[in-house]
Short mmCIF file of C-alpha atoms in Angstrom, two decimals:
data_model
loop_
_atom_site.label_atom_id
_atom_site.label_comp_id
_atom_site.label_asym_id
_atom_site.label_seq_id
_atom_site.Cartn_x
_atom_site.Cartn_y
_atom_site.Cartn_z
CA UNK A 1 -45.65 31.16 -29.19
CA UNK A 2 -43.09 33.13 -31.20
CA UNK A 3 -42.72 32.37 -35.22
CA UNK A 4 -38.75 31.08 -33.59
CA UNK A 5 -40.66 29.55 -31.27
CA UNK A 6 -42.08 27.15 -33.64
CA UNK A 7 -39.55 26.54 -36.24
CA UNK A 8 -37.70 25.38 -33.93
CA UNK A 9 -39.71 22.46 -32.68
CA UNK A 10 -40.81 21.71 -35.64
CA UNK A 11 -37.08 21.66 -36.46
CA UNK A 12 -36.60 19.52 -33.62
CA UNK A 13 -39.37 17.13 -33.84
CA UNK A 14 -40.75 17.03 -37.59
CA UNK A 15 -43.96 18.33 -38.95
CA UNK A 16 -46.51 16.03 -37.23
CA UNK A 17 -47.62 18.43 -34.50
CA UNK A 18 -48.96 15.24 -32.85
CA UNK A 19 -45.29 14.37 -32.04
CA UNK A 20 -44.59 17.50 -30.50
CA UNK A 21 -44.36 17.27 -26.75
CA UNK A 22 -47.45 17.62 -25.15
CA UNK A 23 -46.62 20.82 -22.71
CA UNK A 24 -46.74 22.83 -26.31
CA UNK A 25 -49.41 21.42 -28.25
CA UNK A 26 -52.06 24.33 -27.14
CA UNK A 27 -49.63 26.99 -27.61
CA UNK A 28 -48.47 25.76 -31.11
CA UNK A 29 -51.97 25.07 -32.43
CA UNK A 30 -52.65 28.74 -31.22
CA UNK A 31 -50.13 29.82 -33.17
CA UNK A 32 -51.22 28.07 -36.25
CA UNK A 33 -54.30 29.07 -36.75
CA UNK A 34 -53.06 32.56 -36.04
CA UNK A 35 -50.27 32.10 -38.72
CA UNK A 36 -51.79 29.52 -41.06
CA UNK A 37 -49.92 30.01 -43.93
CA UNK A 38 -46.50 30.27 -42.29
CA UNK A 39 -47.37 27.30 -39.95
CA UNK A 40 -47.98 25.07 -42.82
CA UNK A 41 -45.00 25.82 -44.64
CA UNK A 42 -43.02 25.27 -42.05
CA UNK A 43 -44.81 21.77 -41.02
CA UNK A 44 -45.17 20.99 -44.60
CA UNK A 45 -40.63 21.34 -45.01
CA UNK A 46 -40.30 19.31 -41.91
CA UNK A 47 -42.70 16.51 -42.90
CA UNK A 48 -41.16 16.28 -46.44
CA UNK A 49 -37.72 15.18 -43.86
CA UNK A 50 -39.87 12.83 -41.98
CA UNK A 51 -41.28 11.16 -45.11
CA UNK A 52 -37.27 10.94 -45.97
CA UNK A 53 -36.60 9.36 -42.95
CA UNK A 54 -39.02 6.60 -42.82
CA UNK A 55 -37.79 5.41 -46.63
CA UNK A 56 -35.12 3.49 -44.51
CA UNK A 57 -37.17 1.05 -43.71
CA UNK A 58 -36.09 -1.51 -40.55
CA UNK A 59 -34.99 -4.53 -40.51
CA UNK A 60 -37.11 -7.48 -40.94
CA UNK A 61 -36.49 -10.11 -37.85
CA UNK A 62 -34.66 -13.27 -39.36
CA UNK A 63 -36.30 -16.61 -38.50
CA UNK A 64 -33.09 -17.44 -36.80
CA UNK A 65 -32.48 -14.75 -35.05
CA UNK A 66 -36.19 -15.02 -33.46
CA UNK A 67 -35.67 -18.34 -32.35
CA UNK A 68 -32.35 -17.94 -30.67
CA UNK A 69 -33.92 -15.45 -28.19
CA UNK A 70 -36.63 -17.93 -27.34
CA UNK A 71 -34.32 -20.62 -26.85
CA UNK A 72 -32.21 -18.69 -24.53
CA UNK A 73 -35.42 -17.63 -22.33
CA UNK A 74 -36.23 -18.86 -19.11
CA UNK A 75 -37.61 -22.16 -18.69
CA UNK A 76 -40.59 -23.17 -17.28
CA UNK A 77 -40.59 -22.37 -13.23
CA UNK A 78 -39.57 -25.86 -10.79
CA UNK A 79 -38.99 -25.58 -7.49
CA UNK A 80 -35.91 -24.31 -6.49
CA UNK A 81 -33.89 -23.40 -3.31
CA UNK A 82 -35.84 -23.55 0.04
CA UNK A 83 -38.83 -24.72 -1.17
CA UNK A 84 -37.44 -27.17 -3.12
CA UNK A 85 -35.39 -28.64 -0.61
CA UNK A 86 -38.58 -28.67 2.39
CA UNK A 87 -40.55 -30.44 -0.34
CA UNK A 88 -38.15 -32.95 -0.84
CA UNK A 89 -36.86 -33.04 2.54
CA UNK A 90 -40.46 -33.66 3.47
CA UNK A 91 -41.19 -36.38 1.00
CA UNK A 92 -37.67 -38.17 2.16
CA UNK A 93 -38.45 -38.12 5.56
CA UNK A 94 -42.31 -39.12 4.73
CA UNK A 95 -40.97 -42.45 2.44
CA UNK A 96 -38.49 -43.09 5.24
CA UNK A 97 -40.87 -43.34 7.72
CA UNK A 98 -43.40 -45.64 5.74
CA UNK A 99 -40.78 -47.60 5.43
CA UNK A 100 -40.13 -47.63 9.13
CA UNK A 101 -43.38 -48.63 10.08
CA UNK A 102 -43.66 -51.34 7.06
CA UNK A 103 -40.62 -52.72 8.62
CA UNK A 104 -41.94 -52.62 12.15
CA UNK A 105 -45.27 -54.36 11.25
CA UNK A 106 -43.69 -56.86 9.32
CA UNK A 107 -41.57 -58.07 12.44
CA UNK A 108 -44.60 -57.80 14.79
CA UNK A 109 -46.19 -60.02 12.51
CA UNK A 110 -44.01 -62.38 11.70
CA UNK A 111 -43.59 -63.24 15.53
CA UNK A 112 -46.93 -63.47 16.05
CA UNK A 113 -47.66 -66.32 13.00
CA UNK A 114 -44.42 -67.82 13.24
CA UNK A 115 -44.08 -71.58 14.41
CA UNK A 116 -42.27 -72.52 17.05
CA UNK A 117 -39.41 -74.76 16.51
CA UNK A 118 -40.34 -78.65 15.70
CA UNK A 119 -37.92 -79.79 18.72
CA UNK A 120 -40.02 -77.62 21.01
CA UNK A 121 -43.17 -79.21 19.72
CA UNK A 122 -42.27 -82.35 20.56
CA UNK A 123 -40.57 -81.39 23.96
CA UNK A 124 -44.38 -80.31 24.82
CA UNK A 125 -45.91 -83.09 23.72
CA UNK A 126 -43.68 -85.20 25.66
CA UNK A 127 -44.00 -83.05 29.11
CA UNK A 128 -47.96 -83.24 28.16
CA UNK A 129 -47.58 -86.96 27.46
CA UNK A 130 -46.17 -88.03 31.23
CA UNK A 131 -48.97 -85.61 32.86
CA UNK A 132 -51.12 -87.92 31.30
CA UNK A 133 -49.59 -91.19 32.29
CA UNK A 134 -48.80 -89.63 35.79
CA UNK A 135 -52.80 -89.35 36.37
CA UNK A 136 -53.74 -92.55 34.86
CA UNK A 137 -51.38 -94.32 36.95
CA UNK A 138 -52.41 -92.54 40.37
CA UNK A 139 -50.26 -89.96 40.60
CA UNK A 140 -51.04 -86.62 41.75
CA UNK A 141 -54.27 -84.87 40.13
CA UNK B 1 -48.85 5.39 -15.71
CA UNK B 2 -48.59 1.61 -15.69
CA UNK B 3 -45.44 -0.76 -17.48
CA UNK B 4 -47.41 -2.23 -20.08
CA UNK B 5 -44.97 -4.71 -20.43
CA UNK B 6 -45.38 -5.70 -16.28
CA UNK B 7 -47.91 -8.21 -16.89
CA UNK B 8 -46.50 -10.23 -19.66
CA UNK B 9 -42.77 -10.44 -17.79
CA UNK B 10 -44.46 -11.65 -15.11
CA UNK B 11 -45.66 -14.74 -17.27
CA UNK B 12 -41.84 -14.88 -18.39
CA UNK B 13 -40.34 -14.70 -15.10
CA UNK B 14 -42.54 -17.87 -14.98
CA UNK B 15 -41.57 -19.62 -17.83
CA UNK B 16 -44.76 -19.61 -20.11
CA UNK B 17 -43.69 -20.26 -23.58
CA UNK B 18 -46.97 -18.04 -25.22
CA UNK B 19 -45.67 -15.55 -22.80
CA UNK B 20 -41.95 -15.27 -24.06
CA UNK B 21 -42.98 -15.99 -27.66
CA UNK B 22 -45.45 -12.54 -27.09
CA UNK B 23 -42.43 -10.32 -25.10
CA UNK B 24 -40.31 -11.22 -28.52
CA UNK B 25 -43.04 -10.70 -30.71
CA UNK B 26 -43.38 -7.26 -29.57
CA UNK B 27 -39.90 -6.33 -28.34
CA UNK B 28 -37.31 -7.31 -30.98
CA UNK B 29 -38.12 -5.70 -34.19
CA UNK B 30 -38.14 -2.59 -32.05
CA UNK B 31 -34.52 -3.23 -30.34
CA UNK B 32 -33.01 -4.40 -34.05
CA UNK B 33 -34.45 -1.55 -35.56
CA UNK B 34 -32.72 0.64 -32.29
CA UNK B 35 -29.47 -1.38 -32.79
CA UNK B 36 -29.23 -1.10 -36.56
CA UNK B 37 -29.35 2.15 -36.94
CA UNK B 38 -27.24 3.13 -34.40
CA UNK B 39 -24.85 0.48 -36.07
CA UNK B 40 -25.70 0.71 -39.48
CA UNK B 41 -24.37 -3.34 -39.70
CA UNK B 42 -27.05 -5.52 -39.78
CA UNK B 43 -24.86 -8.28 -38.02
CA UNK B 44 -23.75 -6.30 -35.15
CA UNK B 45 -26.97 -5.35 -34.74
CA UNK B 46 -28.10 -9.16 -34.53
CA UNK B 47 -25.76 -9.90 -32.09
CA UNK B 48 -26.76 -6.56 -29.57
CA UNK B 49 -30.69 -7.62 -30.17
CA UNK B 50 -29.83 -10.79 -28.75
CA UNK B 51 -27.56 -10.19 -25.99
CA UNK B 52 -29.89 -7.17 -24.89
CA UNK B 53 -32.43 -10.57 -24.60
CA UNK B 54 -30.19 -12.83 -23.04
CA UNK B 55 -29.87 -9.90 -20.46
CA UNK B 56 -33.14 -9.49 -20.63
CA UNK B 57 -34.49 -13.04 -19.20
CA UNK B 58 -31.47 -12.90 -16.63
CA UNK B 59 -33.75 -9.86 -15.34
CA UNK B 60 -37.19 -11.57 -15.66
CA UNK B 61 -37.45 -12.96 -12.59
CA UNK B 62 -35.76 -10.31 -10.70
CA UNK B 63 -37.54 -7.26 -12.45
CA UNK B 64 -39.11 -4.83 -9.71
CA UNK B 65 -42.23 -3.16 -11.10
CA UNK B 66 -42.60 0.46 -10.68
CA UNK B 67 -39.13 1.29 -10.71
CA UNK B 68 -39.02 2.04 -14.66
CA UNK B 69 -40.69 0.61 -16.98
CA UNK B 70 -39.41 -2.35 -18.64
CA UNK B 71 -39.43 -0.76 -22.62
CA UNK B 72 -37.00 1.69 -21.28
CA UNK B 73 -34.56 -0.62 -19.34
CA UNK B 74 -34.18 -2.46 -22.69
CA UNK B 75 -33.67 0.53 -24.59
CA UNK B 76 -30.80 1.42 -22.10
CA UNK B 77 -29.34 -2.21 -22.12
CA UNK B 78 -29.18 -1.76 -26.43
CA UNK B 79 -27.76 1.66 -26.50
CA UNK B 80 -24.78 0.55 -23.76
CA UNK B 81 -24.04 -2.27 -25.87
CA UNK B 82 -24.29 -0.30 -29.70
CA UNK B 83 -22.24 1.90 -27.33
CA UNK B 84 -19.75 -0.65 -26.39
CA UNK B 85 -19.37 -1.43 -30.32
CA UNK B 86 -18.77 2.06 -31.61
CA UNK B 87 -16.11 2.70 -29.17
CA UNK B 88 -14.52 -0.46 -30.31
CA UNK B 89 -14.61 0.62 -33.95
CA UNK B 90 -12.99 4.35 -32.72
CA UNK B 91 -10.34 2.27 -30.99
CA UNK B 92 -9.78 -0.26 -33.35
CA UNK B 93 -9.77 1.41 -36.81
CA UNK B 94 -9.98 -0.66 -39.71
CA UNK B 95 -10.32 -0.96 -43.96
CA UNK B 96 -13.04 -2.60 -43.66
CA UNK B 97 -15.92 -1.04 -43.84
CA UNK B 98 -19.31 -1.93 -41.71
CA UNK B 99 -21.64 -4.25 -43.43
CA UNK B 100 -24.02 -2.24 -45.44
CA UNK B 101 -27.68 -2.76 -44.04
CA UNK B 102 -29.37 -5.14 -46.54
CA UNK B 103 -33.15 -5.01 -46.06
CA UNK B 104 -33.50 -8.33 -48.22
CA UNK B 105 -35.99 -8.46 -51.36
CA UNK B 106 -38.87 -6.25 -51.08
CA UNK B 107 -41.21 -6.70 -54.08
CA UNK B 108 -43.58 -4.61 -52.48
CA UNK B 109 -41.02 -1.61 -52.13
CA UNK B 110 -40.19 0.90 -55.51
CA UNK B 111 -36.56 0.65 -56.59
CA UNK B 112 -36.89 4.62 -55.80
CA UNK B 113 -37.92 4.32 -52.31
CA UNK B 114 -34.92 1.77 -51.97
CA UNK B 115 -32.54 4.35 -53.16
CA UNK B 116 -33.88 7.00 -50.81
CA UNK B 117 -33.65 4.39 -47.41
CA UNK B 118 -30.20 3.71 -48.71
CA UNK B 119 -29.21 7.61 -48.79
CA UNK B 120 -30.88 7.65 -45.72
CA UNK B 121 -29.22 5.32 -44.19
CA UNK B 122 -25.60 6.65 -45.32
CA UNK B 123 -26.73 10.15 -44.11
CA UNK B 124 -27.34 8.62 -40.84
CA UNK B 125 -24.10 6.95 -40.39
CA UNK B 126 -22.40 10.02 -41.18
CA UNK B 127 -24.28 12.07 -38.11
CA UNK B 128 -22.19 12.27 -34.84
CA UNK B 129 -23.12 9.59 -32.39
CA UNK B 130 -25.12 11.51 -29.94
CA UNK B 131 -27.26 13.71 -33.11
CA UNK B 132 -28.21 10.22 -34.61
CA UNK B 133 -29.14 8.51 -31.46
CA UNK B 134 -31.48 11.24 -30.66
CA UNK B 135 -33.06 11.19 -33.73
CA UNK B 136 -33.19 7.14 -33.57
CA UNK B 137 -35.08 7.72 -30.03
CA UNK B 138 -37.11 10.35 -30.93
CA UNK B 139 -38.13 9.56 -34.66
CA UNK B 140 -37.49 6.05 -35.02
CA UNK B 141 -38.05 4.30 -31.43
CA UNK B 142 -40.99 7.12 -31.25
CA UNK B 143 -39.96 7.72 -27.30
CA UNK B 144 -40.96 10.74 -25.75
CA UNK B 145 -38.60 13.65 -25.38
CA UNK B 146 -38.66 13.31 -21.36
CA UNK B 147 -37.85 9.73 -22.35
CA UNK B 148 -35.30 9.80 -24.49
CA UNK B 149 -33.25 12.90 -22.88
CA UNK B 150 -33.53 10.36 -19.73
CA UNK B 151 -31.46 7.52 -21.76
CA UNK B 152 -29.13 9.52 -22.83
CA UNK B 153 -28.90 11.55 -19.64
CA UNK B 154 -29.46 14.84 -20.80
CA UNK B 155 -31.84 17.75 -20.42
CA UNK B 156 -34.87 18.19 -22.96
CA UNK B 157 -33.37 21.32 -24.14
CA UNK B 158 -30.06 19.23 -24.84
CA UNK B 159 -31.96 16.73 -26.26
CA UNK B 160 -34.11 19.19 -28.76
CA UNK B 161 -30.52 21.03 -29.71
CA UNK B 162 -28.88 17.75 -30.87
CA UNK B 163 -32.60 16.69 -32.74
CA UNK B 164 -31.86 20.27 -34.37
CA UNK B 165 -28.36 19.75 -35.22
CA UNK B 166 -29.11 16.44 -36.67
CA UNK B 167 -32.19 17.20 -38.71
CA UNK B 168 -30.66 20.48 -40.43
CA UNK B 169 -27.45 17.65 -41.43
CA UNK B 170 -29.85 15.59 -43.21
CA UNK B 171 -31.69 18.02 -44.33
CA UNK B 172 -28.45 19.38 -46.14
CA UNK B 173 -27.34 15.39 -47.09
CA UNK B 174 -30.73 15.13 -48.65
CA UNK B 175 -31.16 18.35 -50.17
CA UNK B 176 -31.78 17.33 -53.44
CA UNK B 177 -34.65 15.11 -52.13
CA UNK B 178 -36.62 17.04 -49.22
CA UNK B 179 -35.89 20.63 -50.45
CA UNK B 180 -34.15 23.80 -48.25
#
């Protein structure tokens, strides 16, 4: 590496030689312990901009600031689109068919226990009652 | 070499408070420091730290890993927007200066050192746009040189000729400070 060579990255990128890109770093310590006194200077002028540089210090992050970003991130994931709709579709058809088959059973049921009427009740009765009196009194067996 | 950020937007994509409270934690000093010295106005640099967020979460859940890496898609996001703003101010010419960058109370900090991040900070506004955002890239944001030529979409060698250009101007702004 020339003396121009350098000066000029150190011109470019200050007098840490650690900030240097990496493709020169063999070249440029070669040429500084070659040149030691010459390399230093020239490090030693570029660091004294550096040090300049970093007096302008950032800015700190207002508490307000910091919390309007997070409020505006995303919020936690839910299901959404397809997936959302097959689950729900799914869990529609699932209730309406419980309800289906609640409805069904409760008909089946209900015939089953049900009474017949009380004028049908009596109607047998009655039919029963002249079977009776029919064989008492001789008539057909 | 891996997005170091990849992991963690993954847990944001997903909603995970820790997760978003961590990507701030880490990202927005870094992209209000970017915007406000490119700016030099501490309030239009507010506003781009934010929006470059609210732009950011919109991409959360869409962000392809591998394609670049998620530090530098920010970066870009900031600089288009503290773009955006400086062409407004050419077009729009006004009085009124831009809010001088108040760093708020610093007990800590010497009245002298102060001073100097003020001249600093003047000497930085003066720079032509490109010469000061490749010295905010390259000194401040601390990017690599393949890096930050690829933001601004030039070569290296561009890149290291405005770093050049805009050292040796503050090196003549702060003469009196830093020496010849």
């Amino acid at each position: 590496m020339t003396r121009d060579g350098f000066e000029a990255l150190a011109q470019a990128y200050g007098g840490d030689m650690a900030r240097w890109p990496q493709d020169h770093w063999d070249e440029a310590a070669l040429f500084a312990a070659q040149q030691p006194d010459l390399a230093a200077g020239v490090l030693a002028a570029a660091a004294r901009l550096d040090e300049a540089l970093d007096a302008w210090a950032p800015l700190a992050v207002s508490h307000g600031l910091r919390e309007a970003v997070v409020a505006a991130a995303p919020a936690p994931r839910v299901r959404r689109g397809l997936t959302a709709w097959i689950w729900r579709a799914g869990a529609g058809a699932g209730l309406a068919a419980a309800c289906a088959a609640g409805l069904m059973v409760g008909v089946m049921l209900s015939e089953a226990v049900t009474p017949v009427s009380a004028d049908e009740t009596v109607s047998a009765s009655l039919a029963n009652y002249d079977d009776l009196t029919g064989l008492v009194n001789g008539e057909g067996a | 070499m891996g997005d170091p950020d990849e992991a963690l937007l993954a847990r944001v994509a997903d909603g995970d408070p820790a997760a978003v409270r961590a990507l701030v934690a880490r990202k927005l000093p870094r992209l209000l420091s970017l915007a406000v010295r490119m700016l030099g106005d501490a309030a239009e640099a507010e506003d781009v730290a934010q929006e470059t967020f609210v732009r950011a979460w919109k991409q959360a859940r869409a962000w392809r890993p591998g394609v670049a890496k998620f530090d530098t898609w920010m970066h870009r996001v900031a600089l288009n927007l503290c773009y955006d703003r400086l062409r407004r101010r050419r077009e729009a010419p006004t009085d009124t200066p831009p809010e001088v960058v108040d760093d708020g109370p610093a007990p800590d900090r010497g009245l002298q050192a102060m001073e100097t991040g003020e001249r600093v900070a003047a000497a930085m506004r003066a720079l032509p746009d490109r010469q000061r955002e490749a010295i905010v890239l390259c000194h401040y944001q601390e990017l690599s040189n393949i890096e930050a030529a690829a933001l601004m979409g030039v070569s290296v060698e561009a890149l290291e000729s405005l770093l050049s250009r805009g050292r040796r101007a503050l090196r003549a702004a702060l003469a009196d400070m830093v020496g010849d």
